[in-house]
Amino acid sequence: MFGLANPQRFMSFTGPLTPVLWVIAAGLLAVGTWFSFVAPGDYQQGDTVRIMFVHVPASILGLAAYAALGVSSFFALVFRHPLADAAARAAALPGAALTALALITGGLWGQPMWGTWWVWDARLTSVLVLFLFYLGYMALRASIDDEARAARAAAVLGLVGLINLPIVKFSVDWWNTLHQPASLLRAGGPSLDPVFLLPLLLMIAGYSALFMAVWLSSIRTEIVRRRVQTIRARRALDA
């Protein structure tokens, strides 16, 4: 694993892996979507229950993407490794997109179920804070011209944002919230009926493969960008 910290080894390993992940993601999402529409409507929620197959995977992967950003930021800050910084930077945009999707679909699901698009519920608010951490991370990097200083400042912010992840996860247990409690990772196993559980697991797997494909592709692009910058800087010095 640590051997992949070498950019050249990383590029060699992920070159054939990335297109495979794209294919796996497309297949899982296609099958998961089909099962999502085949599944019957819920006896209480009707067809609005199908929003779950987008909302839940987006929520899970929004958290996972920030975990990847935060852990990468730690290695970038402590060990000053450029590949770790590239990994953190590459996780920000897809993570923000997934979190935004979770917020939007949450509102679409909440309106018919709760009678409102938004409430300052502990879960909803903590996910909004997560989204703001993503935006703050990207804005901070863009606001500092010196790339090394930008990387260090953003890494610190990325580490601070990790504090919010357990708050998002356990908010429904720590406070009285309008949001329903966990139905997948809970004591006694999932509470979902198998007719809903199968498409949901397929969609979660599909979103996971999609994020990995996007993340690895973005890291590879970042490595190439930095190599080009280095070559241009050397040519400018030689000139």
Short mmCIF file of N, CA and C in Angstrom, two decimals, residues 28-161:
data_model
loop_
_atom_site.label_atom_id
_atom_site.label_comp_id
_atom_site.label_asym_id
_atom_site.label_seq_id
_atom_site.Cartn_x
_atom_site.Cartn_y
_atom_site.Cartn_z
N LEU A 28 -23.03 -1.59 -12.07
CA LEU A 28 -23.74 -1.62 -10.79
C LEU A 28 -24.86 -0.59 -10.75
N LEU A 29 -24.59 0.61 -11.25
CA LEU A 29 -25.62 1.66 -11.23
C LEU A 29 -26.78 1.31 -12.16
N ALA A 30 -26.46 0.70 -13.30
CA ALA A 30 -27.53 0.30 -14.23
C ALA A 30 -28.42 -0.77 -13.60
N VAL A 31 -27.80 -1.79 -13.01
CA VAL A 31 -28.58 -2.87 -12.38
C VAL A 31 -29.32 -2.34 -11.16
N GLY A 32 -28.64 -1.53 -10.35
CA GLY A 32 -29.27 -0.97 -9.17
C GLY A 32 -30.45 -0.08 -9.50
N THR A 33 -30.32 0.71 -10.57
CA THR A 33 -31.43 1.57 -10.99
C THR A 33 -32.62 0.72 -11.45
N TRP A 34 -32.33 -0.34 -12.19
CA TRP A 34 -33.41 -1.22 -12.66
C TRP A 34 -34.16 -1.83 -11.47
N PHE A 35 -33.42 -2.35 -10.49
CA PHE A 35 -34.06 -2.92 -9.30
C PHE A 35 -34.81 -1.86 -8.50
N SER A 36 -34.30 -0.63 -8.54
CA SER A 36 -34.97 0.46 -7.81
C SER A 36 -36.35 0.74 -8.36
N PHE A 37 -36.50 0.64 -9.69
CA PHE A 37 -37.80 0.89 -10.31
C PHE A 37 -38.70 -0.35 -10.26
N VAL A 38 -38.07 -1.53 -10.20
CA VAL A 38 -38.86 -2.76 -10.11
C VAL A 38 -39.46 -2.93 -8.72
N ALA A 39 -38.75 -2.44 -7.70
CA ALA A 39 -39.22 -2.57 -6.32
C ALA A 39 -40.59 -1.90 -6.16
N PRO A 40 -41.47 -2.49 -5.36
CA PRO A 40 -42.80 -1.90 -5.17
C PRO A 40 -42.71 -0.62 -4.34
N GLY A 41 -43.75 0.19 -4.39
CA GLY A 41 -43.82 1.36 -3.54
C GLY A 41 -44.00 0.97 -2.09
N ASP A 42 -43.53 1.83 -1.20
CA ASP A 42 -43.68 1.57 0.23
C ASP A 42 -45.15 1.78 0.65
N TYR A 43 -45.59 1.03 1.66
CA TYR A 43 -47.00 1.13 2.07
C TYR A 43 -47.32 2.48 2.69
N GLN A 44 -46.31 3.20 3.20
CA GLN A 44 -46.55 4.53 3.76
C GLN A 44 -46.08 5.64 2.81
N GLN A 45 -44.90 5.46 2.22
CA GLN A 45 -44.29 6.52 1.42
C GLN A 45 -44.64 6.45 -0.06
N GLY A 46 -45.18 5.33 -0.50
CA GLY A 46 -45.49 5.20 -1.92
C GLY A 46 -44.23 5.20 -2.77
N ASP A 47 -44.30 5.83 -3.93
CA ASP A 47 -43.16 5.84 -4.85
C ASP A 47 -42.04 6.79 -4.41
N THR A 48 -42.33 7.68 -3.45
CA THR A 48 -41.27 8.59 -2.98
C THR A 48 -40.15 7.84 -2.28
N VAL A 49 -40.40 6.59 -1.90
CA VAL A 49 -39.35 5.81 -1.25
C VAL A 49 -38.17 5.59 -2.18
N ARG A 50 -38.41 5.71 -3.50
CA ARG A 50 -37.33 5.48 -4.46
C ARG A 50 -36.25 6.56 -4.37
N ILE A 51 -36.56 7.70 -3.78
CA ILE A 51 -35.54 8.73 -3.56
C ILE A 51 -34.42 8.18 -2.68
N MET A 52 -34.78 7.23 -1.83
CA MET A 52 -33.79 6.62 -0.94
C MET A 52 -32.61 6.04 -1.70
N PHE A 53 -32.85 5.49 -2.89
CA PHE A 53 -31.80 4.83 -3.64
C PHE A 53 -30.78 5.80 -4.23
N VAL A 54 -31.09 7.07 -4.20
CA VAL A 54 -30.13 8.12 -4.58
C VAL A 54 -29.60 8.82 -3.33
N HIS A 55 -30.50 9.13 -2.41
CA HIS A 55 -30.15 9.92 -1.23
C HIS A 55 -29.18 9.20 -0.31
N VAL A 56 -29.48 7.97 0.02
CA VAL A 56 -28.64 7.25 0.99
C VAL A 56 -27.23 7.00 0.45
N PRO A 57 -27.06 6.49 -0.78
CA PRO A 57 -25.69 6.34 -1.29
C PRO A 57 -24.93 7.66 -1.38
N ALA A 58 -25.61 8.73 -1.79
CA ALA A 58 -24.94 10.03 -1.87
C ALA A 58 -24.49 10.49 -0.49
N SER A 59 -25.32 10.26 0.52
CA SER A 59 -24.97 10.65 1.89
C SER A 59 -23.77 9.87 2.39
N ILE A 60 -23.79 8.55 2.18
CA ILE A 60 -22.69 7.70 2.64
C ILE A 60 -21.39 8.07 1.95
N LEU A 61 -21.44 8.25 0.64
CA LEU A 61 -20.21 8.56 -0.09
C LEU A 61 -19.74 9.99 0.14
N GLY A 62 -20.67 10.90 0.48
CA GLY A 62 -20.24 12.25 0.86
C GLY A 62 -19.39 12.22 2.11
N LEU A 63 -19.78 11.38 3.08
CA LEU A 63 -18.98 11.21 4.29
C LEU A 63 -17.67 10.50 3.99
N ALA A 64 -17.74 9.43 3.19
CA ALA A 64 -16.54 8.66 2.87
C ALA A 64 -15.52 9.51 2.13
N ALA A 65 -16.01 10.35 1.21
CA ALA A 65 -15.10 11.20 0.45
C ALA A 65 -14.39 12.19 1.38
N TYR A 66 -15.11 12.72 2.38
CA TYR A 66 -14.43 13.65 3.29
C TYR A 66 -13.44 12.90 4.17
N ALA A 67 -13.78 11.66 4.55
CA ALA A 67 -12.82 10.86 5.31
C ALA A 67 -11.54 10.67 4.50
N ALA A 68 -11.70 10.39 3.19
CA ALA A 68 -10.53 10.26 2.32
C ALA A 68 -9.75 11.57 2.25
N LEU A 69 -10.47 12.68 2.16
CA LEU A 69 -9.83 14.00 2.12
C LEU A 69 -9.07 14.27 3.42
N GLY A 70 -9.72 13.97 4.54
CA GLY A 70 -9.10 14.25 5.83
C GLY A 70 -7.87 13.39 6.10
N VAL A 71 -7.95 12.10 5.81
CA VAL A 71 -6.81 11.20 6.02
C VAL A 71 -5.67 11.59 5.10
N SER A 72 -5.98 11.90 3.84
CA SER A 72 -4.95 12.34 2.90
C SER A 72 -4.31 13.65 3.37
N SER A 73 -5.12 14.54 3.92
CA SER A 73 -4.59 15.80 4.45
C SER A 73 -3.62 15.56 5.60
N PHE A 74 -3.93 14.57 6.43
CA PHE A 74 -3.03 14.23 7.55
C PHE A 74 -1.67 13.81 7.03
N PHE A 75 -1.65 12.89 6.05
CA PHE A 75 -0.38 12.43 5.50
C PHE A 75 0.35 13.55 4.77
N ALA A 76 -0.41 14.42 4.12
CA ALA A 76 0.21 15.54 3.42
C ALA A 76 0.83 16.52 4.41
N LEU A 77 0.16 16.76 5.53
CA LEU A 77 0.64 17.74 6.50
C LEU A 77 1.80 17.19 7.33
N VAL A 78 1.69 15.93 7.74
CA VAL A 78 2.71 15.34 8.62
C VAL A 78 3.93 14.90 7.83
N PHE A 79 3.71 14.20 6.71
CA PHE A 79 4.83 13.64 5.94
C PHE A 79 5.19 14.48 4.71
N ARG A 80 4.38 15.53 4.46
CA ARG A 80 4.64 16.45 3.34
C ARG A 80 4.78 15.69 2.02
N HIS A 81 3.91 14.73 1.81
CA HIS A 81 3.99 13.93 0.59
C HIS A 81 3.07 14.52 -0.47
N PRO A 82 3.61 14.82 -1.65
CA PRO A 82 2.79 15.48 -2.68
C PRO A 82 1.64 14.61 -3.18
N LEU A 83 1.79 13.28 -3.18
CA LEU A 83 0.71 12.42 -3.66
C LEU A 83 -0.47 12.46 -2.69
N ALA A 84 -0.18 12.55 -1.39
CA ALA A 84 -1.26 12.67 -0.41
C ALA A 84 -2.02 13.97 -0.58
N ASP A 85 -1.28 15.04 -0.86
CA ASP A 85 -1.94 16.33 -1.12
C ASP A 85 -2.79 16.26 -2.38
N ALA A 86 -2.28 15.58 -3.41
CA ALA A 86 -3.06 15.43 -4.64
C ALA A 86 -4.33 14.63 -4.38
N ALA A 87 -4.22 13.60 -3.53
CA ALA A 87 -5.40 12.78 -3.20
C ALA A 87 -6.44 13.59 -2.45
N ALA A 88 -5.99 14.43 -1.51
CA ALA A 88 -6.93 15.28 -0.77
C ALA A 88 -7.62 16.26 -1.70
N ARG A 89 -6.84 16.89 -2.55
CA ARG A 89 -7.42 17.87 -3.48
C ARG A 89 -8.41 17.22 -4.44
N ALA A 90 -8.09 16.00 -4.88
CA ALA A 90 -8.95 15.30 -5.84
C ALA A 90 -10.26 14.84 -5.23
N ALA A 91 -10.29 14.66 -3.91
CA ALA A 91 -11.51 14.18 -3.25
C ALA A 91 -12.51 15.30 -2.99
N ALA A 92 -12.07 16.55 -3.05
CA ALA A 92 -12.92 17.67 -2.63
C ALA A 92 -14.13 17.87 -3.54
N LEU A 93 -13.90 17.97 -4.85
CA LEU A 93 -15.00 18.28 -5.76
C LEU A 93 -16.04 17.15 -5.84
N PRO A 94 -15.64 15.88 -6.06
CA PRO A 94 -16.67 14.83 -6.06
C PRO A 94 -17.36 14.69 -4.71
N GLY A 95 -16.62 14.90 -3.62
CA GLY A 95 -17.25 14.84 -2.30
C GLY A 95 -18.28 15.93 -2.11
N ALA A 96 -17.97 17.14 -2.57
CA ALA A 96 -18.92 18.25 -2.48
C ALA A 96 -20.15 17.97 -3.32
N ALA A 97 -19.94 17.41 -4.53
CA ALA A 97 -21.07 17.10 -5.41
C ALA A 97 -21.99 16.05 -4.78
N LEU A 98 -21.40 15.03 -4.17
CA LEU A 98 -22.20 13.98 -3.53
C LEU A 98 -22.97 14.54 -2.33
N THR A 99 -22.32 15.40 -1.55
CA THR A 99 -22.99 15.99 -0.39
C THR A 99 -24.11 16.92 -0.83
N ALA A 100 -23.89 17.68 -1.89
CA ALA A 100 -24.95 18.54 -2.43
C ALA A 100 -26.12 17.69 -2.91
N LEU A 101 -25.83 16.57 -3.57
CA LEU A 101 -26.89 15.67 -4.02
C LEU A 101 -27.67 15.11 -2.84
N ALA A 102 -26.96 14.80 -1.76
CA ALA A 102 -27.63 14.29 -0.56
C ALA A 102 -28.57 15.35 0.03
N LEU A 103 -28.12 16.60 0.05
CA LEU A 103 -28.96 17.68 0.59
C LEU A 103 -30.19 17.92 -0.29
N ILE A 104 -29.98 17.92 -1.61
CA ILE A 104 -31.10 18.17 -2.53
C ILE A 104 -32.13 17.05 -2.46
N THR A 105 -31.66 15.80 -2.55
CA THR A 105 -32.59 14.67 -2.50
C THR A 105 -33.23 14.54 -1.13
N GLY A 106 -32.50 14.95 -0.09
CA GLY A 106 -33.09 14.95 1.25
C GLY A 106 -34.28 15.89 1.33
N GLY A 107 -34.12 17.07 0.71
CA GLY A 107 -35.24 18.01 0.68
C GLY A 107 -36.41 17.49 -0.13
N LEU A 108 -36.11 16.86 -1.27
CA LEU A 108 -37.17 16.28 -2.10
C LEU A 108 -37.91 15.16 -1.38
N TRP A 109 -37.19 14.42 -0.57
CA TRP A 109 -37.79 13.33 0.19
C TRP A 109 -38.52 13.86 1.42
N GLY A 110 -37.95 14.89 2.02
CA GLY A 110 -38.52 15.40 3.26
C GLY A 110 -39.83 16.14 3.07
N GLN A 111 -39.98 16.82 1.94
CA GLN A 111 -41.18 17.63 1.75
C GLN A 111 -42.46 16.79 1.81
N PRO A 112 -42.58 15.67 1.07
CA PRO A 112 -43.81 14.88 1.18
C PRO A 112 -43.92 14.10 2.49
N MET A 113 -42.76 13.79 3.12
CA MET A 113 -42.78 12.99 4.35
C MET A 113 -42.97 13.86 5.59
N TRP A 114 -42.28 15.00 5.65
CA TRP A 114 -42.32 15.85 6.82
C TRP A 114 -43.16 17.10 6.61
N GLY A 115 -43.51 17.40 5.36
CA GLY A 115 -44.27 18.61 5.07
C GLY A 115 -43.42 19.84 4.95
N THR A 116 -42.09 19.69 4.84
CA THR A 116 -41.20 20.84 4.69
C THR A 116 -39.96 20.41 3.94
N TRP A 117 -39.38 21.36 3.19
CA TRP A 117 -38.16 21.07 2.45
C TRP A 117 -36.94 21.05 3.35
N TRP A 118 -36.97 21.82 4.42
CA TRP A 118 -35.78 21.95 5.28
C TRP A 118 -36.19 22.26 6.71
N VAL A 119 -35.49 21.67 7.65
CA VAL A 119 -35.59 22.04 9.06
C VAL A 119 -34.17 22.07 9.61
N TRP A 120 -33.96 22.85 10.65
CA TRP A 120 -32.62 22.90 11.26
C TRP A 120 -32.46 21.73 12.21
N ASP A 121 -32.63 20.56 11.63
CA ASP A 121 -32.47 19.28 12.31
C ASP A 121 -30.97 18.99 12.48
N ALA A 122 -30.61 18.24 13.53
CA ALA A 122 -29.19 17.97 13.79
C ALA A 122 -28.52 17.28 12.62
N ARG A 123 -29.19 16.29 12.01
CA ARG A 123 -28.58 15.58 10.89
C ARG A 123 -28.46 16.49 9.67
N LEU A 124 -29.53 17.19 9.33
CA LEU A 124 -29.50 18.06 8.16
C LEU A 124 -28.48 19.17 8.32
N THR A 125 -28.44 19.77 9.51
CA THR A 125 -27.52 20.87 9.75
C THR A 125 -26.07 20.41 9.68
N SER A 126 -25.77 19.25 10.27
CA SER A 126 -24.39 18.75 10.25
C SER A 126 -23.96 18.36 8.84
N VAL A 127 -24.88 17.88 8.00
CA VAL A 127 -24.53 17.60 6.60
C VAL A 127 -24.30 18.90 5.85
N LEU A 128 -25.08 19.93 6.15
CA LEU A 128 -24.84 21.25 5.54
C LEU A 128 -23.46 21.77 5.94
N VAL A 129 -23.08 21.59 7.20
CA VAL A 129 -21.75 21.99 7.66
C VAL A 129 -20.67 21.22 6.89
N LEU A 130 -20.92 19.94 6.67
CA LEU A 130 -19.98 19.13 5.88
C LEU A 130 -19.80 19.73 4.48
N PHE A 131 -20.90 20.10 3.86
CA PHE A 131 -20.84 20.71 2.53
C PHE A 131 -20.05 22.02 2.57
N LEU A 132 -20.24 22.80 3.63
CA LEU A 132 -19.50 24.07 3.76
C LEU A 132 -18.01 23.82 3.97
N PHE A 133 -17.65 22.74 4.66
CA PHE A 133 -16.24 22.39 4.80
C PHE A 133 -15.63 22.08 3.43
N TYR A 134 -16.36 21.36 2.61
CA TYR A 134 -15.89 21.09 1.25
C TYR A 134 -15.65 22.40 0.49
N LEU A 135 -16.66 23.28 0.52
CA LEU A 135 -16.52 24.56 -0.18
C LEU A 135 -15.37 25.38 0.38
N GLY A 136 -15.25 25.38 1.71
CA GLY A 136 -14.16 26.12 2.34
C GLY A 136 -12.80 25.59 1.94
N TYR A 137 -12.68 24.28 1.87
CA TYR A 137 -11.41 23.65 1.47
C TYR A 137 -11.03 24.09 0.06
N MET A 138 -11.98 24.01 -0.87
CA MET A 138 -11.68 24.38 -2.26
C MET A 138 -11.42 25.88 -2.39
N ALA A 139 -12.19 26.69 -1.67
CA ALA A 139 -12.00 28.13 -1.74
C ALA A 139 -10.65 28.55 -1.17
N LEU A 140 -10.24 27.90 -0.07
CA LEU A 140 -8.96 28.23 0.55
C LEU A 140 -7.80 27.92 -0.37
N ARG A 141 -7.87 26.76 -1.02
CA ARG A 141 -6.80 26.40 -1.96
C ARG A 141 -6.73 27.40 -3.12
N ALA A 142 -7.90 27.82 -3.59
CA ALA A 142 -7.93 28.72 -4.74
C ALA A 142 -7.51 30.15 -4.38
N SER A 143 -7.62 30.51 -3.10
CA SER A 143 -7.36 31.89 -2.69
C SER A 143 -5.89 32.19 -2.42
N ILE A 144 -5.05 31.16 -2.32
CA ILE A 144 -3.63 31.35 -2.01
C ILE A 144 -2.81 31.00 -3.25
N ASP A 145 -2.03 31.94 -3.72
CA ASP A 145 -1.26 31.74 -4.95
C ASP A 145 -0.13 30.74 -4.76
N ASP A 146 0.54 30.80 -3.62
CA ASP A 146 1.63 29.86 -3.34
C ASP A 146 1.03 28.47 -3.10
N GLU A 147 1.33 27.52 -3.99
CA GLU A 147 0.69 26.21 -3.92
C GLU A 147 1.07 25.46 -2.66
N ALA A 148 2.30 25.59 -2.19
CA ALA A 148 2.73 24.90 -0.97
C ALA A 148 1.98 25.43 0.25
N ARG A 149 1.86 26.76 0.34
CA ARG A 149 1.11 27.36 1.46
C ARG A 149 -0.35 26.99 1.37
N ALA A 150 -0.90 27.00 0.17
CA ALA A 150 -2.31 26.63 -0.01
C ALA A 150 -2.56 25.20 0.44
N ALA A 151 -1.63 24.31 0.11
CA ALA A 151 -1.77 22.90 0.48
C ALA A 151 -1.75 22.73 2.00
N ARG A 152 -0.84 23.42 2.67
CA ARG A 152 -0.75 23.31 4.13
C ARG A 152 -1.99 23.87 4.81
N ALA A 153 -2.43 25.06 4.38
CA ALA A 153 -3.62 25.67 4.99
C ALA A 153 -4.86 24.80 4.76
N ALA A 154 -5.01 24.28 3.55
CA ALA A 154 -6.16 23.44 3.25
C ALA A 154 -6.11 22.13 4.02
N ALA A 155 -4.90 21.59 4.22
CA ALA A 155 -4.76 20.35 4.98
C ALA A 155 -5.22 20.53 6.42
N VAL A 156 -4.87 21.67 7.01
CA VAL A 156 -5.33 21.96 8.38
C VAL A 156 -6.85 22.01 8.44
N LEU A 157 -7.45 22.72 7.48
CA LEU A 157 -8.90 22.80 7.43
C LEU A 157 -9.51 21.42 7.21
N GLY A 158 -8.88 20.61 6.34
CA GLY A 158 -9.38 19.26 6.11
C GLY A 158 -9.38 18.42 7.37
N LEU A 159 -8.34 18.56 8.18
CA LEU A 159 -8.27 17.82 9.44
C LEU A 159 -9.33 18.29 10.43
N VAL A 160 -9.54 19.60 10.50
CA VAL A 160 -10.56 20.14 11.41
C VAL A 160 -11.94 19.60 11.03
N GLY A 161 -12.20 19.50 9.75
CA GLY A 161 -13.50 19.02 9.30
C GLY A 161 -13.81 17.59 9.68
#
